[in-house]
């Protein structure tokens, strides 16, 4: 399939070069760490410099009812061999009919509504080396049929190939202790990464309420990490079990209030569990007579496996502030605190961005970890308070 | 006796309604002018156009946005519109879907291509700036007759054009204005100028329309719309081009799926 698409792209390139649209960005990024690495004699560093490119080629024909999008991605990191990686975020052909559309190829989709985590969003694999917040995703091979009718929007997915999660290498930072060895990957399915997954999602709006029900059957995007001795040293082995997941996402837009809910029921590894993220965002529009908006975010994160959860977000509160200046430079900032109600573990995160001139954008991210317990899933991040500065040029 | 009483009552009623009658006249005249302007623009079915927005700050520095706008006329309700950003490059592919309503609050969705995310926008932000410009969301939404109450003020000639000056008062919630003064061209029933007063009734902005062109032998569209903010010294110039009418757009070009695939 990939080959055919590539051929198609090449044909388009040769025939219709004039109607191809190029866009994308080039960026340079610096990551600075304030503390010594966790392990003595660790191969980690205090500063990381990297460059990335994400060009996008778009071509449409037949009155825009058919299109091809190609978005490769590459990052080269100064130290971390695993963070130096390439991906195809998108290489897909799309055909639009009257009330339905078909997409074949590699693509990304987003299913979530909440701010702190996206429990229901399980189609794309997380590109963890790109960002530890889990917001960056890898392209997923798929066949997707969608129809939008009076009774709602229905998506049906066939996912023929699995993507492994990316993990930082031995020199990478932040990373797990011990390091995750992706070469040792194991699957529950004997088809391994060729297991065919499928998914369904139905979305409908009822006035101010938007509701989405989803179903996923296939290999979990979330691996379990097991310590293993390999070549005389301890490493973490990623294991991807099969799972069935039912998801509900809802958002109610009531004036200044946005009420959000994501809840899942997952069956895997002979266990069933439920997890929920719910909360609100209240926006002060036109803060102090200015054109700026300030959003106040509160979310509660719960997982009924509690301390046994594979996620560290099992009984946590997230509070945050979102500032949007609504100025010509689109200046925005998001400050968030996630606090574990049982252990007091705290993650502080600040993300800010601003356009410089017409083609440049400066992004800043600050992450800081507090009260991390030695037995915690997060304990390897103890020394990894980080400032990330990203300067991108868009074309 | 009965007759006398009737006459007296009538007389009494007439006296009572006299001042009311006078204001109703100014109001009904204002409404009448607005209704005529509205009906003159009815029947365009759908349109597509390109748009550049030039944002200028107090120091005179400028930045440019490029958009494409698709609109669909909806009978007996507000129009639907889809705006797609081409520039600045970092927001390319960002798209706004608006369902304007004449009586209820407008519905708006924003698509962020980098995150593949569709966000429902609260109708509370009506007075907020559209993409950092001097145009508020409520300025770019379709101007339905039922969104305001009206009052005729006077006749005035501006730039050699005979105009009715009417005042309109937003009847929807969360407007950033107490009132707007609209200069309506007497001949063509199109707006030539709008002056906006903020919530404290202070002069806020002036919008000037120029380079009008007529399409399909009926619909007037201004190629240039210049909005000046008197309180901040900033301004925004909208330049429209490549207008096309009756292109065959339908409801399915203005839904969640079309928002996500907008390029």
Coordinates of N, CA and C in Angstrom, one line a residue, chain B residues 80-242:
Chain B
X80 N -24.1 30.2 7.0 CA -23.0 29.3 7.5 C -21.7 29.8 6.8
X81 N -20.6 29.8 7.4 CA -19.4 30.2 6.8 C -18.2 29.4 7.2
X82 N -17.3 29.2 6.3 CA -16.0 28.5 6.6 C -14.9 29.3 6.2
X83 N -14.0 29.7 7.1 CA -12.8 30.5 6.8 C -11.6 29.7 7.0
X84 N -10.7 29.6 6.0 CA -9.5 28.8 6.1 C -8.3 29.7 5.9
X85 N -7.3 29.6 6.9 CA -6.1 30.4 6.9 C -5.0 29.8 6.0
X86 N -4.5 30.6 5.1 CA -3.3 30.2 4.3 C -2.0 30.8 4.9
X87 N -2.1 32.0 5.5 CA -1.0 32.7 6.1 C -1.4 33.5 7.3
X88 N -0.6 33.6 8.4 CA 0.8 33.2 8.5 C 1.0 31.7 8.4
X89 N 2.2 31.3 8.0 CA 2.5 30.0 7.7 C 2.3 29.0 8.9
X90 N 2.5 29.5 10.1 CA 2.3 28.6 11.3 C 0.9 28.3 11.6
X91 N 0.0 29.0 11.0 CA -1.5 28.7 11.3 C -2.1 28.2 10.0
X92 N -1.3 28.0 9.0 CA -1.9 27.5 7.7 C -2.8 26.2 7.9
X93 N -4.0 26.2 7.4 CA -4.9 25.1 7.5 C -5.8 25.3 8.7
X94 N -5.6 26.3 9.6 CA -6.5 26.6 10.7 C -7.8 27.0 10.0
X95 N -8.9 26.5 10.5 CA -10.2 26.8 9.9 C -11.3 27.1 10.9
X96 N -12.1 28.0 10.6 CA -13.2 28.5 11.4 C -14.5 28.1 10.8
X97 N -15.4 27.4 11.5 CA -16.7 27.1 11.0 C -17.7 27.9 11.8
X98 N -18.6 28.7 11.2 CA -19.6 29.5 11.9 C -21.0 29.2 11.4
X99 N -21.9 28.9 12.3 CA -23.3 28.8 12.0 C -23.9 30.1 12.7
X100 N -24.2 31.1 11.9 CA -24.8 32.3 12.5 C -26.3 32.0 12.7
X101 N -26.9 32.5 13.7 CA -28.3 32.3 13.9 C -28.9 33.7 14.2
X102 N -30.2 33.8 13.7 CA -30.8 35.2 13.9 C -31.2 35.4 15.3
X103 N -31.7 34.3 16.0 CA -32.2 34.6 17.4 C -31.3 33.9 18.4
X104 N -30.9 32.7 18.2 CA -30.1 32.0 19.2 C -28.6 32.5 19.0
X105 N -27.8 32.0 20.0 CA -26.4 32.4 19.9 C -25.7 31.6 18.7
X106 N -24.7 32.3 18.1 CA -24.0 31.6 16.9 C -23.2 30.4 17.5
X107 N -23.0 29.5 16.6 CA -22.2 28.4 17.0 C -20.9 28.4 16.2
X108 N -19.7 28.2 16.9 CA -18.4 28.3 16.2 C -17.5 27.2 16.6
X109 N -16.8 26.7 15.6 CA -15.8 25.6 15.8 C -14.5 26.1 15.2
X110 N -13.4 25.7 15.8 CA -12.1 26.0 15.3 C -11.3 24.7 15.1
X111 N -10.7 24.6 13.9 CA -9.9 23.4 13.7 C -8.4 23.7 13.7
X112 N -7.6 23.0 14.6 CA -6.2 23.3 14.7 C -5.4 22.1 14.0
X113 N -4.9 22.4 12.8 CA -4.3 21.2 12.0 C -3.1 20.6 12.7
X114 N -2.3 21.3 13.4 CA -1.1 20.7 14.0 C -1.5 19.7 15.1
X115 N -2.6 19.9 15.8 CA -3.1 19.0 16.8 C -4.2 18.1 16.3
X116 N -4.7 18.4 15.1 CA -5.8 17.6 14.5 C -7.0 17.8 15.4
X117 N -7.2 18.9 16.0 CA -8.2 19.1 17.0 C -9.3 20.0 16.6
X118 N -10.6 19.6 16.8 CA -11.7 20.5 16.6 C -12.1 21.1 17.9
X119 N -12.1 22.4 18.1 CA -12.5 23.0 19.3 C -13.8 23.8 19.2
X120 N -14.7 23.5 20.0 CA -16.0 24.3 20.0 C -15.6 25.6 20.8
X121 N -16.0 26.7 20.1 CA -15.7 28.0 20.7 C -16.9 28.6 21.5
X122 N -16.7 29.1 22.6 CA -17.8 29.6 23.4 C -18.4 30.9 22.8
X123 N -19.7 31.0 22.8 CA -20.3 32.3 22.2 C -20.0 33.5 23.1
X124 N -19.4 33.3 24.2 CA -19.1 34.4 25.1 C -18.0 35.3 24.6
X125 N -17.2 34.7 23.6 CA -16.1 35.5 23.2 C -16.4 36.4 22.0
X126 N -17.7 36.6 21.7 CA -18.1 37.5 20.6 C -17.3 38.8 20.4
X127 N -17.0 39.4 21.6 CA -16.4 40.7 21.5 C -14.8 40.5 21.3
X128 N -14.3 39.3 21.4 CA -12.9 39.1 21.3 C -12.4 39.3 19.8
X129 N -11.1 39.6 19.7 CA -10.6 39.9 18.4 C -10.4 38.7 17.5
X130 N -10.8 38.8 16.2 CA -10.6 37.7 15.3 C -9.2 37.7 14.8
X131 N -8.5 36.6 15.2 CA -7.1 36.4 14.8 C -6.2 37.7 15.0
X132 N -6.3 38.3 16.1 CA -5.5 39.4 16.4 C -5.8 40.7 15.7
X133 N -6.9 40.7 15.0 CA -7.3 41.9 14.2 C -8.2 42.8 15.0
X134 N -8.6 43.9 14.4 CA -9.5 44.9 15.0 C -10.9 44.5 14.8
X135 N -11.2 43.4 14.0 CA -12.5 42.9 13.8 C -12.8 41.9 14.9
X136 N -13.9 42.1 15.6 CA -14.3 41.1 16.6 C -15.1 40.0 15.9
X137 N -15.2 38.9 16.6 CA -16.0 37.8 16.1 C -17.4 38.2 15.6
X138 N -18.0 39.1 16.4 CA -19.4 39.6 16.1 C -19.4 40.5 14.9
X139 N -18.3 41.1 14.5 CA -18.2 41.9 13.3 C -18.2 41.0 12.0
X140 N -17.5 39.9 12.2 CA -17.4 39.0 11.0 C -18.5 38.0 10.8
X141 N -19.3 37.9 11.8 CA -20.5 37.0 11.7 C -21.5 37.6 10.8
X142 N -22.4 36.8 10.2 CA -23.4 37.4 9.3 C -24.3 38.3 10.1
X143 N -24.6 39.4 9.5 CA -25.4 40.5 10.2 C -26.9 40.2 9.9
X144 N -27.5 39.5 10.8 CA -29.0 39.2 10.5 C -29.8 40.3 11.1
X145 N -31.0 40.5 10.5 CA -31.9 41.5 10.8 C -32.3 41.4 12.3
X146 N -32.6 40.2 12.8 CA -33.0 40.0 14.2 C -32.0 40.2 15.2
X147 N -30.7 40.4 14.8 CA -29.7 40.6 15.8 C -29.7 41.9 16.5
X148 N -30.4 42.9 15.9 CA -30.4 44.3 16.5 C -31.8 44.8 16.6
X149 N -31.9 45.9 17.4 CA -33.1 46.8 17.2 C -32.6 48.0 16.6
X150 N -33.4 48.8 15.9 CA -33.0 49.9 15.1 C -33.6 51.2 15.4
X151 N -33.0 52.3 15.0 CA -33.6 53.6 15.1 C -33.0 54.5 14.0
X152 N -33.9 55.2 13.3 CA -33.5 56.1 12.3 C -33.0 57.4 13.0
X153 N -31.9 58.0 12.6 CA -31.3 59.2 13.3 C -31.5 60.4 12.4
X154 N -30.9 60.3 11.2 CA -30.9 61.5 10.3 C -30.5 61.1 8.9
X155 N -30.6 62.1 8.0 CA -30.0 61.9 6.7 C -28.6 62.6 6.7
X156 N -27.7 62.1 6.0 CA -26.4 62.8 5.9 C -25.7 62.4 4.6
X157 N -24.9 63.3 4.1 CA -24.1 63.0 2.9 C -22.7 62.9 3.3
X158 N -22.1 61.7 3.0 CA -20.7 61.5 3.3 C -20.0 61.1 2.0
X159 N -18.8 61.7 1.8 CA -18.0 61.4 0.5 C -18.9 61.6 -0.7
X160 N -19.9 62.5 -0.7 CA -20.7 62.7 -1.8 C -21.8 61.7 -2.0
X161 N -22.0 60.8 -1.0 CA -23.1 59.8 -1.1 C -24.2 60.1 -0.1
X162 N -25.4 60.2 -0.6 CA -26.5 60.4 0.3 C -26.8 59.2 1.2
X163 N -26.8 59.4 2.5 CA -27.0 58.2 3.3 C -28.1 58.4 4.4
X164 N -28.7 57.3 4.8 CA -29.5 57.3 6.0 C -28.5 57.0 7.2
X165 N -28.7 57.7 8.3 CA -27.9 57.3 9.4 C -28.8 56.6 10.4
X166 N -28.6 55.4 10.6 CA -29.4 54.6 11.6 C -28.5 54.2 12.8
X167 N -29.2 54.0 13.9 CA -28.5 53.4 15.0 C -29.0 52.0 15.3
X168 N -28.1 51.0 15.6 CA -28.6 49.7 15.9 C -28.0 49.2 17.2
X169 N -28.9 48.5 18.0 CA -28.5 48.1 19.3 C -28.5 46.6 19.4
X170 N -27.4 45.9 19.7 CA -27.4 44.5 19.7 C -28.4 43.9 20.6
X171 N -29.2 42.9 20.2 CA -30.1 42.3 21.0 C -29.6 40.9 21.5
X172 N -28.4 40.5 21.0 CA -27.8 39.3 21.4 C -27.0 39.5 22.7
X173 N -26.7 38.4 23.4 CA -25.9 38.6 24.6 C -24.4 38.7 24.3
X174 N -23.6 39.2 25.2 CA -22.2 39.3 25.2 C -21.6 40.1 24.1
X175 N -22.4 41.1 23.6 CA -21.8 42.0 22.6 C -20.8 43.0 23.3
X176 N -19.8 43.4 22.6 CA -18.9 44.4 23.1 C -19.4 45.8 22.9
X177 N -20.6 46.0 22.3 CA -21.0 47.3 21.9 C -22.4 47.6 22.6
X178 N -22.5 48.9 22.9 CA -23.9 49.4 23.3 C -24.7 49.7 22.1
X179 N -24.0 50.3 21.1 CA -24.7 50.7 19.9 C -23.7 50.9 18.7
X180 N -24.3 50.8 17.5 CA -23.5 51.1 16.3 C -24.2 52.1 15.4
X181 N -23.5 53.0 14.9 CA -24.2 54.0 13.9 C -23.8 53.5 12.5
X182 N -24.8 53.3 11.7 CA -24.6 52.8 10.3 C -25.0 53.8 9.3
X183 N -24.1 54.1 8.4 CA -24.4 55.0 7.3 C -24.9 54.1 6.1
X184 N -26.2 54.2 5.8 CA -26.7 53.3 4.7 C -26.9 54.1 3.4
X185 N -26.3 53.7 2.4 CA -26.4 54.3 1.1 C -27.9 54.3 0.6
X186 N -28.4 55.5 0.4 CA -29.8 55.7 0.1 C -30.2 55.0 -1.2
X187 N -29.3 55.0 -2.2 CA -29.6 54.4 -3.5 C -29.5 52.9 -3.5
X188 N -28.4 52.4 -2.9 CA -28.1 51.0 -3.0 C -28.4 50.2 -1.8
X189 N -28.7 50.9 -0.7 CA -29.0 50.2 0.6 C -27.9 49.3 1.1
X190 N -26.6 49.8 0.9 CA -25.5 49.1 1.4 C -24.8 50.0 2.4
X191 N -24.1 49.4 3.4 CA -23.4 50.2 4.4 C -22.2 50.9 3.8
X192 N -22.0 52.1 4.2 CA -20.8 52.9 3.7 C -19.8 53.1 4.9
X193 N -20.4 53.1 6.1 CA -19.6 53.4 7.3 C -20.3 52.9 8.5
X194 N -19.6 52.3 9.5 CA -20.2 51.9 10.8 C -19.3 52.5 11.9
X195 N -19.9 53.1 12.9 CA -19.1 53.6 14.0 C -19.6 52.8 15.2
X196 N -18.6 52.2 16.0 CA -18.9 51.3 17.1 C -18.7 52.0 18.4
X197 N -19.6 51.9 19.3 CA -19.4 52.4 20.7 C -19.3 51.2 21.7
X198 N -18.3 51.3 22.6 CA -18.1 50.2 23.5 C -19.1 50.1 24.6
X199 N -18.9 49.2 25.5 CA -19.9 48.9 26.6 C -20.1 50.1 27.5
X200 N -19.1 51.0 27.5 CA -19.3 52.3 28.3 C -19.8 53.4 27.5
X201 N -20.2 53.1 26.2 CA -20.7 54.0 25.2 C -19.7 55.0 24.8
X202 N -18.4 54.7 24.9 CA -17.3 55.5 24.4 C -17.0 55.1 22.9
X203 N -16.6 56.1 22.1 CA -16.3 55.8 20.7 C -15.1 54.7 20.7
X204 N -15.4 53.6 19.9 CA -14.4 52.6 19.9 C -13.7 52.4 18.5
X205 N -14.5 52.2 17.5 CA -14.0 51.9 16.2 C -14.8 52.5 15.1
X206 N -14.1 52.7 14.0 CA -14.8 53.1 12.7 C -14.5 52.1 11.6
X207 N -15.5 51.7 10.9 CA -15.3 50.8 9.8 C -15.8 51.5 8.5
X208 N -14.9 51.6 7.6 CA -15.2 52.3 6.3 C -15.2 51.3 5.2
X209 N -16.3 51.3 4.4 CA -16.4 50.4 3.2 C -16.0 51.2 2.0
X210 N -15.2 50.6 1.1 CA -14.9 51.3 -0.2 C -14.7 50.2 -1.3
X211 N -14.5 50.8 -2.5 CA -14.4 49.9 -3.7 C -15.5 48.9 -3.9
X212 N -16.7 49.4 -3.8 CA -17.9 48.5 -4.0 C -17.9 47.9 -5.4
X213 N -18.3 46.6 -5.5 CA -18.5 46.1 -6.8 C -19.8 45.3 -6.7
X214 N -20.6 45.3 -7.9 CA -21.8 44.6 -7.9 C -21.6 43.2 -8.6
X215 N -22.2 42.2 -8.0 CA -22.1 40.8 -8.5 C -23.5 40.3 -8.9
X216 N -23.6 39.5 -9.9 CA -24.8 38.9 -10.3 C -25.9 39.9 -10.5
X217 N -25.5 41.1 -10.9 CA -26.5 42.2 -11.1 C -27.3 42.6 -9.9
X218 N -26.8 42.2 -8.7 CA -27.6 42.5 -7.5 C -26.8 42.7 -6.2
X219 N -25.8 41.9 -6.0 CA -25.2 41.9 -4.6 C -24.0 42.8 -4.6
X220 N -24.0 43.8 -3.7 CA -22.9 44.7 -3.6 C -21.9 44.1 -2.6
X221 N -20.6 44.1 -2.9 CA -19.6 43.7 -2.0 C -18.5 44.7 -2.0
X222 N -18.0 45.2 -0.9 CA -16.9 46.1 -0.8 C -15.6 45.4 -0.9
X223 N -14.7 45.8 -1.8 CA -13.4 45.2 -1.9 C -12.5 45.5 -0.7
X224 N -12.8 46.7 -0.2 CA -11.9 47.2 1.0 C -12.8 47.5 2.2
X225 N -12.4 47.0 3.3 CA -13.0 47.3 4.6 C -12.0 47.7 5.6
X226 N -12.0 48.9 6.0 CA -10.9 49.4 6.8 C -11.5 49.7 8.2
X227 N -11.0 49.0 9.2 CA -11.4 49.2 10.6 C -10.3 49.9 11.4
X228 N -10.7 51.0 12.0 CA -9.8 51.7 12.8 C -10.2 51.7 14.3
X229 N -9.3 51.4 15.2 CA -9.6 51.4 16.6 C -9.1 52.7 17.2
X230 N -10.0 53.6 17.6 CA -9.7 54.9 18.1 C -9.0 54.8 19.5
X231 N -9.3 53.7 20.2 CA -8.7 53.7 21.6 C -7.3 53.1 21.6
X232 N -7.0 52.3 20.6 CA -5.6 51.7 20.7 C -4.7 52.2 19.5
X233 N -5.3 52.9 18.5 CA -4.5 53.4 17.4 C -4.2 52.3 16.4
X234 N -4.7 51.1 16.6 CA -4.4 50.0 15.7 C -5.5 50.0 14.6
X235 N -5.2 49.4 13.4 CA -6.2 49.3 12.4 C -6.0 48.0 11.6
X236 N -7.0 47.6 10.9 CA -7.0 46.4 10.1 C -7.7 46.7 8.7
X237 N -7.0 46.3 7.7 CA -7.6 46.5 6.3 C -7.9 45.2 5.7
X238 N -9.2 44.9 5.4 CA -9.5 43.7 4.7 C -9.6 44.0 3.2
X239 N -8.9 43.2 2.4 CA -9.1 43.4 1.0 C -9.6 42.1 0.4
X240 N -10.8 42.2 -0.2 CA -11.5 41.0 -0.8 C -11.2 40.9 -2.3
X241 N -11.0 39.7 -2.7 CA -10.9 39.5 -4.2 C -11.3 38.1 -4.6
X242 N -11.5 38.0 -5.9 CA -11.9 36.7 -6.5 C -13.3 36.2 -6.0

